Tab-separated table of C-alpha atoms in Angstrom:
chain	number	residue	atom	x	y	z
A	757	UNK	CA	20.701	-5.151	14.966
A	758	UNK	CA	17.498	-5.699	16.932
A	759	UNK	CA	14.435	-7.150	15.171
A	760	UNK	CA	12.583	-3.974	16.057
A	761	UNK	CA	14.478	-2.030	13.431
A	762	UNK	CA	12.447	-1.711	10.218
A	763	UNK	CA	14.543	0.867	8.230
A	764	UNK	CA	18.127	1.740	7.836
A	765	UNK	CA	18.432	5.505	7.166
A	766	UNK	CA	20.232	6.961	4.144
A	767	UNK	CA	24.010	6.779	4.666
A	768	UNK	CA	23.691	5.155	7.930
A	769	UNK	CA	26.867	3.138	7.702
A	770	UNK	CA	28.444	5.209	4.810
A	771	UNK	CA	32.189	4.672	4.632
A	772	UNK	CA	32.372	2.559	7.692
A	773	UNK	CA	35.500	0.894	6.204
A	774	UNK	CA	36.155	-1.345	9.262
A	775	UNK	CA	32.610	-2.925	9.188
A	776	UNK	CA	33.091	-6.533	8.353
A	777	UNK	CA	29.708	-8.121	9.431
A	778	UNK	CA	26.275	-7.101	10.469
A	779	UNK	CA	23.126	-9.074	11.067
A	780	UNK	CA	20.151	-7.348	9.790
A	781	UNK	CA	16.767	-7.235	11.495
A	782	UNK	CA	14.536	-10.057	10.310
A	783	UNK	CA	11.748	-7.264	10.129
A	784	UNK	CA	13.737	-4.874	8.017
A	785	UNK	CA	11.691	-3.222	5.207
A	786	UNK	CA	13.935	-0.463	3.902
A	787	UNK	CA	17.572	0.093	3.288
A	788	UNK	CA	18.300	3.775	2.432
A	789	UNK	CA	20.376	5.158	-0.320
A	790	UNK	CA	24.219	4.805	0.280
A	791	UNK	CA	23.285	3.007	3.593
A	792	UNK	CA	26.423	0.666	3.283
A	793	UNK	CA	28.219	2.475	0.544
A	794	UNK	CA	31.981	2.445	0.991
A	795	UNK	CA	31.887	-0.363	3.516
A	796	UNK	CA	34.949	-1.791	1.744
A	797	UNK	CA	35.496	-4.663	4.301
A	798	UNK	CA	31.873	-5.876	4.554
A	799	UNK	CA	32.111	-9.546	3.515
A	800	UNK	CA	28.550	-10.912	3.620
A	801	UNK	CA	25.006	-9.800	4.305
A	802	UNK	CA	21.860	-11.838	4.437
A	803	UNK	CA	18.793	-9.880	3.163
A	804	UNK	CA	15.632	-10.834	4.984
A	805	UNK	CA	12.429	-11.675	3.087
A	806	UNK	CA	10.736	-8.505	4.631
A	807	UNK	CA	12.877	-6.204	2.443
A	808	UNK	CA	10.729	-4.231	-0.034
A	809	UNK	CA	13.014	-1.236	-0.822
A	810	UNK	CA	16.729	-0.831	-1.260
A	811	UNK	CA	17.969	2.689	-2.001
A	812	UNK	CA	20.213	3.620	-4.903
A	813	UNK	CA	23.804	2.598	-4.294
A	814	UNK	CA	23.082	1.151	-0.927
A	815	UNK	CA	25.953	-1.245	-1.382
A	816	UNK	CA	28.268	0.896	-3.671
A	817	UNK	CA	31.953	0.248	-3.381
A	818	UNK	CA	31.431	-2.907	-1.298
A	819	UNK	CA	33.817	-4.899	-3.470
A	820	UNK	CA	34.026	-7.929	-0.957
A	821	UNK	CA	30.472	-8.118	-0.330
A	822	UNK	CA	28.339	-11.179	-1.043
A	823	UNK	CA	24.589	-10.830	-0.690
A	824	UNK	CA	22.426	-13.655	0.391
A	825	UNK	CA	18.737	-13.674	0.053
A	826	UNK	CA	15.749	-16.135	-0.462
A	827	UNK	CA	14.465	-14.322	-3.437
A	828	UNK	CA	11.821	-16.227	-5.304
A	829	UNK	CA	12.274	-17.203	-8.889
A	830	UNK	CA	9.732	-15.271	-10.927
A	831	UNK	CA	10.698	-17.024	-14.194
A	832	UNK	CA	13.397	-14.361	-14.906
A	833	UNK	CA	15.764	-15.795	-12.359
A	834	UNK	CA	16.588	-14.236	-8.962
A	835	UNK	CA	17.494	-10.589	-9.498
A	836	UNK	CA	17.395	-7.839	-7.000
A	837	UNK	CA	17.215	-4.265	-8.152
A	838	UNK	CA	17.570	-0.950	-6.316
A	839	UNK	CA	15.289	1.932	-6.656
A	840	UNK	CA	17.083	3.110	-9.921
A	841	UNK	CA	16.932	-0.167	-11.675
A	842	UNK	CA	20.571	-1.044	-11.053
A	843	UNK	CA	21.171	-4.682	-10.273
A	844	UNK	CA	22.185	-5.485	-6.634
A	845	UNK	CA	22.033	-9.182	-6.877
A	846	UNK	CA	21.713	-11.640	-9.723
A	847	UNK	CA	21.652	-15.184	-8.583
């Protein structure tokens, strides 16, 4: 994905069951709802520091997915939530 991409639209990769790997833009700000939902073969994804918004169920049904991020410890641990308060990452 080119670094000029700042948003991934809602459902952009929905049910792309053959998607195994993708490199996100280092300038990505927003991942829409259901953006990667159903990408059952997606194995790993690095979330850039630029991320400020991740839509509900953006990674739903991605059972093989490991999310990587440089989240800062705020005293509560490294936890990443989606827009509905559901935990996406708890490191």
